[in-house]
PDB file of N, CA and C in Angstrom:
ATOM      1  N   MET A   1       5.887 -76.098   4.294  1.00  0.00           N
ATOM      2  CA  MET A   1       5.623 -77.970   5.428  1.00  0.00           C
ATOM      3  C   MET A   1       5.102 -77.754   5.472  1.00  0.00           C
ATOM      4  N   VAL A   2       4.293 -76.805   5.694  1.00  0.00           N
ATOM      5  CA  VAL A   2       3.156 -76.896   6.470  1.00  0.00           C
ATOM      6  C   VAL A   2       1.916 -77.226   5.481  1.00  0.00           C
ATOM      7  N   LEU A   3       1.658 -76.966   4.141  1.00  0.00           N
ATOM      8  CA  LEU A   3       1.359 -78.310   3.476  1.00  0.00           C
ATOM      9  C   LEU A   3       1.534 -79.131   3.731  1.00  0.00           C
ATOM     10  N   LEU A   4       2.554 -80.343   3.288  1.00  0.00           N
ATOM     11  CA  LEU A   4       3.057 -81.037   3.419  1.00  0.00           C
ATOM     12  C   LEU A   4       2.239 -81.717   5.222  1.00  0.00           C
ATOM     13  N   LEU A   5       2.682 -80.680   6.066  1.00  0.00           N
ATOM     14  CA  LEU A   5       2.090 -81.362   6.805  1.00  0.00           C
ATOM     15  C   LEU A   5       0.372 -81.476   7.140  1.00  0.00           C
ATOM     16  N   HIS A   6       0.029 -80.144   6.985  1.00  0.00           N
ATOM     17  CA  HIS A   6      -1.619 -80.870   6.852  1.00  0.00           C
ATOM     18  C   HIS A   6      -1.896 -82.121   6.153  1.00  0.00           C
ATOM     19  N   MET A   7      -1.376 -82.783   4.550  1.00  0.00           N
ATOM     20  CA  MET A   7      -1.257 -83.364   3.801  1.00  0.00           C
ATOM     21  C   MET A   7      -1.024 -84.942   4.699  1.00  0.00           C
ATOM     22  N   SER A   8      -0.105 -84.858   5.098  1.00  0.00           N
ATOM     23  CA  SER A   8       0.846 -85.360   6.001  1.00  0.00           C
ATOM     24  C   SER A   8      -0.284 -86.079   7.302  1.00  0.00           C
ATOM     25  N   ARG A   9      -1.426 -85.571   7.290  1.00  0.00           N
ATOM     26  CA  ARG A   9      -2.482 -86.394   8.170  1.00  0.00           C
ATOM     27  C   ARG A   9      -3.904 -87.308   7.949  1.00  0.00           C
ATOM     28  N   PHE A  10      -4.153 -86.641   6.058  1.00  0.00           N
ATOM     29  CA  PHE A  10      -4.206 -87.960   5.596  1.00  0.00           C
ATOM     30  C   PHE A  10      -4.189 -88.538   5.179  1.00  0.00           C
ATOM     31  N   ASN A  11      -2.517 -88.598   4.758  1.00  0.00           N
ATOM     32  CA  ASN A  11      -2.388 -89.946   3.576  1.00  0.00           C
ATOM     33  C   ASN A  11      -0.613 -89.708   4.726  1.00  0.00           C
ATOM     34  N   SER A  12      -0.247 -90.742   5.495  1.00  0.00           N
ATOM     35  CA  SER A  12       0.848 -91.690   5.661  1.00  0.00           C
ATOM     36  C   SER A  12       2.127 -91.447   5.197  1.00  0.00           C
ATOM     37  N   ALA A  13       2.071 -92.024   4.438  1.00  0.00           N
ATOM     38  CA  ALA A  13       2.298 -91.957   3.540  1.00  0.00           C
ATOM     39  C   ALA A  13       3.621 -90.986   2.558  1.00  0.00           C
ATOM     40  N   ILE A  14       2.939 -89.927   3.351  1.00  0.00           N
ATOM     41  CA  ILE A  14       3.675 -88.717   2.623  1.00  0.00           C
ATOM     42  C   ILE A  14       4.634 -88.465   3.374  1.00  0.00           C
ATOM     43  N   ALA A  15       6.513 -87.965   3.170  1.00  0.00           N
ATOM     44  CA  ALA A  15       7.587 -88.076   4.004  1.00  0.00           C
ATOM     45  C   ALA A  15       7.830 -86.352   4.186  1.00  0.00           C
ATOM     46  N   THR A  16       8.029 -85.914   5.420  1.00  0.00           N
ATOM     47  CA  THR A  16       8.087 -84.213   5.487  1.00  0.00           C
ATOM     48  C   THR A  16       8.867 -83.579   5.341  1.00  0.00           C
ATOM     49  N   PRO A  17       9.733 -82.832   4.926  1.00  0.00           N
ATOM     50  CA  PRO A  17      10.869 -82.591   4.447  1.00  0.00           C
ATOM     51  C   PRO A  17      12.099 -82.275   5.911  1.00  0.00           C
ATOM     52  N   GLU A  18      13.430 -82.283   5.431  1.00  0.00           N
ATOM     53  CA  GLU A  18      14.144 -82.076   6.830  1.00  0.00           C
ATOM     54  C   GLU A  18      13.770 -80.251   7.590  1.00  0.00           C
ATOM     55  N   PRO A  19      13.850 -80.622   8.201  1.00  0.00           N
ATOM     56  CA  PRO A  19      12.941 -79.242   9.381  1.00  0.00           C
ATOM     57  C   PRO A  19      14.430 -77.776   8.642  1.00  0.00           C
ATOM     58  N   SER A  20      15.310 -78.624   8.196  1.00  0.00           N
ATOM     59  CA  SER A  20      15.507 -77.108   7.712  1.00  0.00           C
ATOM     60  C   SER A  20      15.641 -76.138   6.283  1.00  0.00           C
ATOM     61  N   ALA A  21      14.527 -77.666   5.681  1.00  0.00           N
ATOM     62  CA  ALA A  21      14.617 -77.213   4.298  1.00  0.00           C
ATOM     63  C   ALA A  21      13.269 -77.030   4.144  1.00  0.00           C
ATOM     64  N   ALA A  22      11.861 -76.353   4.960  1.00  0.00           N
ATOM     65  CA  ALA A  22      11.317 -76.032   4.827  1.00  0.00           C
ATOM     66  C   ALA A  22      11.211 -74.580   4.852  1.00  0.00           C
ATOM     67  N   PRO A  23      10.101 -73.990   4.318  1.00  0.00           N
ATOM     68  CA  PRO A  23       9.990 -72.134   4.222  1.00  0.00           C
ATOM     69  C   PRO A  23       9.590 -71.817   5.522  1.00  0.00           C
ATOM     70  N   PRO A  24      10.283 -70.486   5.814  1.00  0.00           N
ATOM     71  CA  PRO A  24       9.482 -69.879   7.503  1.00  0.00           C
ATOM     72  C   PRO A  24       7.903 -69.604   7.331  1.00  0.00           C
ATOM     73  N   VAL A  25       7.600 -70.035   7.583  1.00  0.00           N
ATOM     74  CA  VAL A  25       5.837 -70.897   8.690  1.00  0.00           C
ATOM     75  C   VAL A  25       5.443 -68.695   7.830  1.00  0.00           C
ATOM     76  N   GLU A  26       5.815 -67.911   7.767  1.00  0.00           N
ATOM     77  CA  GLU A  26       5.486 -66.373   8.355  1.00  0.00           C
ATOM     78  C   GLU A  26       5.462 -65.306   7.244  1.00  0.00           C
ATOM     79  N   ASP A  27       6.498 -66.351   5.908  1.00  0.00           N
ATOM     80  CA  ASP A  27       6.910 -66.420   4.564  1.00  0.00           C
ATOM     81  C   ASP A  27       5.657 -66.625   3.580  1.00  0.00           C
ATOM     82  N   ALA A  28       4.839 -64.895   3.740  1.00  0.00           N
ATOM     83  CA  ALA A  28       3.155 -64.372   2.944  1.00  0.00           C
ATOM     84  C   ALA A  28       3.783 -64.897   1.659  1.00  0.00           C
ATOM     85  N   GLY A  29       3.971 -65.699   0.488  1.00  0.00           N
ATOM     86  CA  GLY A  29       4.042 -65.934  -0.591  1.00  0.00           C
ATOM     87  C   GLY A  29       3.724 -67.571  -0.276  1.00  0.00           C
ATOM     88  N   PHE A  30       4.876 -68.113   1.260  1.00  0.00           N
ATOM     89  CA  PHE A  30       4.677 -69.433   0.666  1.00  0.00           C
ATOM     90  C   PHE A  30       2.875 -69.354   1.447  1.00  0.00           C
ATOM     91  N   THR A  31       2.446 -68.954   2.305  1.00  0.00           N
ATOM     92  CA  THR A  31       0.631 -68.985   2.807  1.00  0.00           C
ATOM     93  C   THR A  31       0.070 -68.791   1.093  1.00  0.00           C
ATOM     94  N   GLU A  32       0.532 -67.838   0.973  1.00  0.00           N
ATOM     95  CA  GLU A  32      -0.899 -67.713  -0.565  1.00  0.00           C
ATOM     96  C   GLU A  32      -0.834 -69.461  -1.159  1.00  0.00           C
ATOM     97  N   LEU A  33       0.836 -69.715  -1.972  1.00  0.00           N
ATOM     98  CA  LEU A  33       0.380 -70.951  -2.454  1.00  0.00           C
ATOM     99  C   LEU A  33       0.552 -71.726  -1.790  1.00  0.00           C
ATOM    100  N   GLU A  34      -0.210 -72.435  -0.747  1.00  0.00           N
ATOM    101  CA  GLU A  34      -0.592 -73.066   0.250  1.00  0.00           C
ATOM    102  C   GLU A  34      -2.125 -73.325   0.294  1.00  0.00           C
ATOM    103  N   ASN A  35      -2.406 -71.915   0.004  1.00  0.00           N
ATOM    104  CA  ASN A  35      -4.072 -71.024   0.126  1.00  0.00           C
ATOM    105  C   ASN A  35      -3.758 -71.684  -1.319  1.00  0.00           C
ATOM    106  N   LEU A  36      -3.821 -71.599  -2.487  1.00  0.00           N
ATOM    107  CA  LEU A  36      -4.110 -72.112  -3.859  1.00  0.00           C
ATOM    108  C   LEU A  36      -3.960 -73.521  -4.258  1.00  0.00           C
ATOM    109  N   LEU A  37      -3.234 -73.912  -3.172  1.00  0.00           N
ATOM    110  CA  LEU A  37      -2.965 -75.583  -3.870  1.00  0.00           C
ATOM    111  C   LEU A  37      -3.498 -76.280  -2.875  1.00  0.00           C
ATOM    112  N   LEU A  38      -4.405 -75.352  -1.218  1.00  0.00           N
ATOM    113  CA  LEU A  38      -5.629 -76.922  -0.897  1.00  0.00           C
ATOM    114  C   LEU A  38      -6.761 -76.048  -1.819  1.00  0.00           C
ATOM    115  N   ARG A  39      -7.670 -74.416  -2.272  1.00  0.00           N
ATOM    116  CA  ARG A  39      -8.216 -74.629  -3.204  1.00  0.00           C
ATOM    117  C   ARG A  39      -7.869 -75.471  -3.811  1.00  0.00           C
ATOM    118  N   ALA A  40      -7.218 -75.503  -5.108  1.00  0.00           N
ATOM    119  CA  ALA A  40      -7.325 -76.566  -6.250  1.00  0.00           C
ATOM    120  C   ALA A  40      -7.488 -78.095  -5.947  1.00  0.00           C
ATOM    121  N   ALA A  41      -6.551 -77.981  -4.822  1.00  0.00           N
ATOM    122  CA  ALA A  41      -7.237 -79.722  -4.016  1.00  0.00           C
ATOM    123  C   ALA A  41      -8.604 -79.318  -3.908  1.00  0.00           C
ATOM    124  N   ASP A  42      -9.396 -78.814  -2.976  1.00  0.00           N
ATOM    125  CA  ASP A  42     -10.572 -78.844  -2.937  1.00  0.00           C
ATOM    126  C   ASP A  42     -11.351 -79.330  -4.323  1.00  0.00           C
ATOM    127  N   LEU A  43     -11.322 -78.116  -5.570  1.00  0.00           N
ATOM    128  CA  LEU A  43     -11.322 -77.944  -6.154  1.00  0.00           C
ATOM    129  C   LEU A  43     -11.865 -79.284  -7.124  1.00  0.00           C
ATOM    130  N   ALA A  44     -10.573 -80.224  -6.878  1.00  0.00           N
ATOM    131  CA  ALA A  44     -10.298 -80.919  -8.418  1.00  0.00           C
ATOM    132  C   ALA A  44     -11.099 -82.156  -7.433  1.00  0.00           C
ATOM    133  N   VAL A  45     -11.564 -82.373  -6.283  1.00  0.00           N
ATOM    134  CA  VAL A  45     -12.265 -83.451  -5.282  1.00  0.00           C
ATOM    135  C   VAL A  45     -13.273 -83.403  -5.714  1.00  0.00           C
ATOM    136  N   GLN A  46     -13.722 -81.945  -5.470  1.00  0.00           N
ATOM    137  CA  GLN A  46     -15.450 -81.447  -5.597  1.00  0.00           C
ATOM    138  C   GLN A  46     -15.596 -82.201  -6.868  1.00  0.00           C
ATOM    139  N   ARG A  47     -15.131 -82.255  -8.909  1.00  0.00           N
ATOM    140  CA  ARG A  47     -15.620 -82.516  -9.620  1.00  0.00           C
ATOM    141  C   ARG A  47     -14.489 -83.380  -9.750  1.00  0.00           C
ATOM    142  N   GLY A  48     -13.976 -84.928  -8.754  1.00  0.00           N
ATOM    143  CA  GLY A  48     -14.449 -85.888  -9.231  1.00  0.00           C
ATOM    144  C   GLY A  48     -12.801 -85.908  -9.776  1.00  0.00           C
ATOM    145  N   LEU A  49     -11.966 -85.470 -10.288  1.00  0.00           N
ATOM    146  CA  LEU A  49     -10.901 -85.354 -10.890  1.00  0.00           C
ATOM    147  C   LEU A  49      -9.909 -86.460  -9.834  1.00  0.00           C
ATOM    148  N   ASP A  50      -8.899 -87.556 -10.766  1.00  0.00           N
ATOM    149  CA  ASP A  50      -8.678 -88.497  -9.838  1.00  0.00           C
ATOM    150  C   ASP A  50      -7.057 -88.002  -9.509  1.00  0.00           C
ATOM    151  N   VAL A  51      -6.864 -87.980  -8.837  1.00  0.00           N
ATOM    152  CA  VAL A  51      -5.369 -88.313  -7.907  1.00  0.00           C
ATOM    153  C   VAL A  51      -4.737 -87.874  -9.300  1.00  0.00           C
ATOM    154  N   GLU A  52      -4.108 -88.853 -10.099  1.00  0.00           N
ATOM    155  CA  GLU A  52      -3.250 -89.091 -10.873  1.00  0.00           C
ATOM    156  C   GLU A  52      -3.339 -87.470 -12.399  1.00  0.00           C
ATOM    157  N   ALA A  53      -4.995 -87.500 -12.334  1.00  0.00           N
ATOM    158  CA  ALA A  53      -4.462 -86.409 -13.047  1.00  0.00           C
ATOM    159  C   ALA A  53      -4.491 -84.963 -12.365  1.00  0.00           C
ATOM    160  N   PHE A  54      -4.939 -84.952 -10.981  1.00  0.00           N
ATOM    161  CA  PHE A  54      -4.368 -83.504  -9.851  1.00  0.00           C
ATOM    162  C   PHE A  54      -2.500 -83.151 -10.340  1.00  0.00           C
ATOM    163  N   LEU A  55      -2.330 -84.164  -9.882  1.00  0.00           N
ATOM    164  CA  LEU A  55      -1.125 -84.509 -10.138  1.00  0.00           C
ATOM    165  C   LEU A  55      -0.210 -84.046 -11.160  1.00  0.00           C
ATOM    166  N   ALA A  56      -0.617 -84.695 -12.617  1.00  0.00           N
ATOM    167  CA  ALA A  56      -0.263 -85.377 -13.744  1.00  0.00           C
ATOM    168  C   ALA A  56      -0.173 -82.721 -14.306  1.00  0.00           C
ATOM    169  N   GLY A  57      -1.372 -82.534 -14.027  1.00  0.00           N
ATOM    170  CA  GLY A  57      -1.892 -81.266 -14.258  1.00  0.00           C
ATOM    171  C   GLY A  57      -1.427 -80.548 -13.416  1.00  0.00           C
ATOM    172  N   SER A  58      -1.052 -80.798 -12.149  1.00  0.00           N
ATOM    173  CA  SER A  58      -0.050 -79.531 -11.266  1.00  0.00           C
ATOM    174  C   SER A  58       1.254 -80.230 -11.955  1.00  0.00           C
ATOM    175  N   TRP A  59       2.128 -80.804 -11.966  1.00  0.00           N
ATOM    176  CA  TRP A  59       3.309 -80.826 -12.309  1.00  0.00           C
ATOM    177  C   TRP A  59       3.924 -79.856 -13.501  1.00  0.00           C
ATOM    178  N   ASP A  60       2.522 -80.585 -14.684  1.00  0.00           N
ATOM    179  CA  ASP A  60       2.914 -80.028 -16.237  1.00  0.00           C
ATOM    180  C   ASP A  60       2.472 -78.397 -15.218  1.00  0.00           C
ATOM    181  N   ALA A  61       1.425 -77.105 -15.016  1.00  0.00           N
ATOM    182  CA  ALA A  61       1.855 -76.043 -14.212  1.00  0.00           C
ATOM    183  C   ALA A  61       2.872 -75.933 -14.113  1.00  0.00           C
ATOM    184  N   PHE A  62       3.617 -77.109 -13.283  1.00  0.00           N
ATOM    185  CA  PHE A  62       4.618 -75.957 -12.890  1.00  0.00           C
ATOM    186  C   PHE A  62       5.955 -75.600 -13.709  1.00  0.00           C
ATOM    187  N   VAL A  63       6.234 -77.019 -14.599  1.00  0.00           N
ATOM    188  CA  VAL A  63       6.796 -77.748 -15.212  1.00  0.00           C
ATOM    189  C   VAL A  63       7.100 -76.216 -16.541  1.00  0.00           C
ATOM    190  N   SER A  64       5.430 -75.960 -17.341  1.00  0.00           N
ATOM    191  CA  SER A  64       5.624 -74.525 -18.108  1.00  0.00           C
ATOM    192  C   SER A  64       5.505 -73.148 -17.113  1.00  0.00           C
ATOM    193  N   ALA A  65       5.934 -73.267 -15.985  1.00  0.00           N
ATOM    194  CA  ALA A  65       5.963 -71.908 -15.556  1.00  0.00           C
ATOM    195  C   ALA A  65       7.403 -71.720 -15.102  1.00  0.00           C
ATOM    196  N   LYS A  66       8.366 -72.535 -15.804  1.00  0.00           N
ATOM    197  CA  LYS A  66       9.738 -72.327 -15.191  1.00  0.00           C
ATOM    198  C   LYS A  66      10.272 -72.721 -16.370  1.00  0.00           C
ATOM    199  N   PRO A  67      11.046 -71.911 -17.484  1.00  0.00           N
ATOM    200  CA  PRO A  67      11.743 -71.965 -18.759  1.00  0.00           C
ATOM    201  C   PRO A  67      12.638 -72.215 -18.640  1.00  0.00           C
ATOM    202  N   GLY A  68      12.512 -73.602 -19.382  1.00  0.00           N
ATOM    203  CA  GLY A  68      14.134 -74.128 -19.118  1.00  0.00           C
ATOM    204  C   GLY A  68      13.111 -75.321 -18.662  1.00  0.00           C
ATOM    205  N   LEU A  69      12.973 -76.105 -17.371  1.00  0.00           N
ATOM    206  CA  LEU A  69      12.920 -76.885 -16.977  1.00  0.00           C
ATOM    207  C   LEU A  69      12.307 -77.403 -17.877  1.00  0.00           C
ATOM    208  N   ARG A  70      12.083 -78.173 -18.587  1.00  0.00           N
ATOM    209  CA  ARG A  70      11.027 -79.048 -18.989  1.00  0.00           C
ATOM    210  C   ARG A  70      12.238 -79.969 -20.212  1.00  0.00           C
ATOM    211  N   GLU A  71      13.091 -78.583 -20.933  1.00  0.00           N
ATOM    212  CA  GLU A  71      14.333 -79.356 -21.361  1.00  0.00           C
ATOM    213  C   GLU A  71      15.401 -79.274 -20.660  1.00  0.00           C
ATOM    214  N   GLN A  72      15.483 -78.722 -19.335  1.00  0.00           N
ATOM    215  CA  GLN A  72      16.989 -79.456 -18.695  1.00  0.00           C
ATOM    216  C   GLN A  72      16.604 -80.589 -18.031  1.00  0.00           C
ATOM    217  N   LEU A  73      15.170 -81.139 -17.663  1.00  0.00           N
ATOM    218  CA  LEU A  73      14.661 -82.156 -16.814  1.00  0.00           C
ATOM    219  C   LEU A  73      14.507 -83.534 -17.883  1.00  0.00           C
ATOM    220  N   GLU A  74      14.931 -83.883 -19.524  1.00  0.00           N
ATOM    221  CA  GLU A  74      13.967 -84.472 -20.868  1.00  0.00           C
ATOM    222  C   GLU A  74      15.459 -84.612 -21.629  1.00  0.00           C
ATOM    223  N   ASP A  75      16.798 -83.515 -21.072  1.00  0.00           N
ATOM    224  CA  ASP A  75      18.484 -83.614 -21.389  1.00  0.00           C
ATOM    225  C   ASP A  75      18.740 -84.738 -20.118  1.00  0.00           C
ATOM    226  N   LYS A  76      18.857 -84.523 -18.239  1.00  0.00           N
ATOM    227  CA  LYS A  76      18.855 -85.869 -17.386  1.00  0.00           C
ATOM    228  C   LYS A  76      18.641 -86.937 -18.003  1.00  0.00           C
ATOM    229  N   GLU A  77      17.057 -87.123 -18.370  1.00  0.00           N
ATOM    230  CA  GLU A  77      16.547 -88.498 -18.220  1.00  0.00           C
ATOM    231  C   GLU A  77      17.631 -88.842 -19.645  1.00  0.00           C
ATOM    232  N   LEU A  78      17.793 -88.126 -20.871  1.00  0.00           N
ATOM    233  CA  LEU A  78      18.315 -88.920 -22.001  1.00  0.00           C
ATOM    234  C   LEU A  78      19.691 -89.091 -21.352  1.00  0.00           C
ATOM    235  N   LYS A  79      20.220 -88.928 -20.862  1.00  0.00           N
ATOM    236  CA  LYS A  79      21.881 -89.047 -20.320  1.00  0.00           C
ATOM    237  C   LYS A  79      21.270 -90.093 -19.010  1.00  0.00           C
ATOM    238  N   ALA A  80      20.698 -90.102 -18.738  1.00  0.00           N
ATOM    239  CA  ALA A  80      20.138 -91.829 -17.252  1.00  0.00           C
ATOM    240  C   ALA A  80      20.307 -92.582 -18.846  1.00  0.00           C
ATOM    241  N   GLN A  81      19.381 -92.288 -19.297  1.00  0.00           N
ATOM    242  CA  GLN A  81      19.203 -93.622 -20.657  1.00  0.00           C
ATOM    243  C   GLN A  81      19.943 -93.838 -21.362  1.00  0.00           C
ATOM    244  N   LEU A  82      20.595 -92.617 -21.341  1.00  0.00           N
ATOM    245  CA  LEU A  82      21.982 -93.296 -22.409  1.00  0.00           C
ATOM    246  C   LEU A  82      23.310 -94.354 -21.303  1.00  0.00           C
ATOM    247  N   LYS A  83      23.840 -93.594 -19.578  1.00  0.00           N
ATOM    248  CA  LYS A  83      24.851 -94.128 -19.184  1.00  0.00           C
ATOM    249  C   LYS A  83      23.578 -96.347 -19.095  1.00  0.00           C
ATOM    250  N   ARG A  84      22.298 -96.032 -18.973  1.00  0.00           N
ATOM    251  CA  ARG A  84      22.389 -97.856 -18.388  1.00  0.00           C
ATOM    252  C   ARG A  84      22.650 -98.363 -19.847  1.00  0.00           C
ATOM    253  N   LEU A  85      22.054 -97.495 -20.939  1.00  0.00           N
ATOM    254  CA  LEU A  85      22.584 -98.570 -22.278  1.00  0.00           C
ATOM    255  C   LEU A  85      24.520 -98.988 -22.074  1.00  0.00           C
ATOM    256  N   ARG A  86      24.776 -97.483 -21.649  1.00  0.00           N
ATOM    257  CA  ARG A  86      26.215 -98.204 -21.830  1.00  0.00           C
ATOM    258  C   ARG A  86      26.895 -99.017 -21.148  1.00  0.00           C
ATOM    259  N   LYS A  87      25.783 -99.254 -19.622  1.00  0.00           N
ATOM    260  CA  LYS A  87      26.290-100.473 -18.459  1.00  0.00           C
ATOM    261  C   LYS A  87      25.884-100.974 -19.401  1.00  0.00           C
ATOM    262  N   ARG A  88      24.729-102.076 -20.004  1.00  0.00           N
ATOM    263  CA  ARG A  88      24.202-102.829 -20.797  1.00  0.00           C
ATOM    264  C   ARG A  88      25.142-103.532 -21.494  1.00  0.00           C
ATOM    265  N   GLY A  89      26.404-102.762 -21.977  1.00  0.00           N
ATOM    266  CA  GLY A  89      26.724-102.642 -23.107  1.00  0.00           C
ATOM    267  C   GLY A  89      25.984-102.323 -24.897  1.00  0.00           C
ATOM    268  N   LEU A  90      25.344-101.409 -24.861  1.00  0.00           N
ATOM    269  CA  LEU A  90      24.201-101.388 -26.279  1.00  0.00           C
ATOM    270  C   LEU A  90      24.798-100.784 -26.751  1.00  0.00           C
ATOM    271  N   VAL A  91      25.462 -98.898 -26.229  1.00  0.00           N
ATOM    272  CA  VAL A  91      25.906 -98.210 -26.403  1.00  0.00           C
ATOM    273  C   VAL A  91      26.936 -97.829 -26.655  1.00  0.00           C
ATOM    274  N   ALA A  92      27.896 -97.912 -27.480  1.00  0.00           N
ATOM    275  CA  ALA A  92      29.268 -97.597 -27.106  1.00  0.00           C
ATOM    276  C   ALA A  92      29.597 -95.950 -26.647  1.00  0.00           C
ATOM    277  N   SER A  93      30.806 -95.802 -25.642  1.00  0.00           N
ATOM    278  CA  SER A  93      30.947 -94.779 -25.073  1.00  0.00           C
ATOM    279  C   SER A  93      31.831 -93.967 -25.947  1.00  0.00           C
ATOM    280  N   ALA A  94      32.128 -92.421 -26.045  1.00  0.00           N
ATOM    281  CA  ALA A  94      32.924 -92.138 -27.073  1.00  0.00           C
ATOM    282  C   ALA A  94      34.308 -92.033 -25.582  1.00  0.00           C
TER     283      ALA A  94
END
């Protein structure tokens, strides 16, 4: 949440999560992560990387670091697509 608060100073469109969902500020792992993200963002800006490329690269790195997440998300998307097709009557349901 601290990172989101820092970022929200620059972008009012960023919504902060509920206070109960925020990790404790004294969590050393969170502080390290926040510092690394800020350094990565600074480097991206210095190198002229556009925001879409930075976010895409960040997302890809996160998904790659969590085994099984990519497949889980793909399965979820496939189920959502099938549901939409069924609603339109384009795919039969079993």
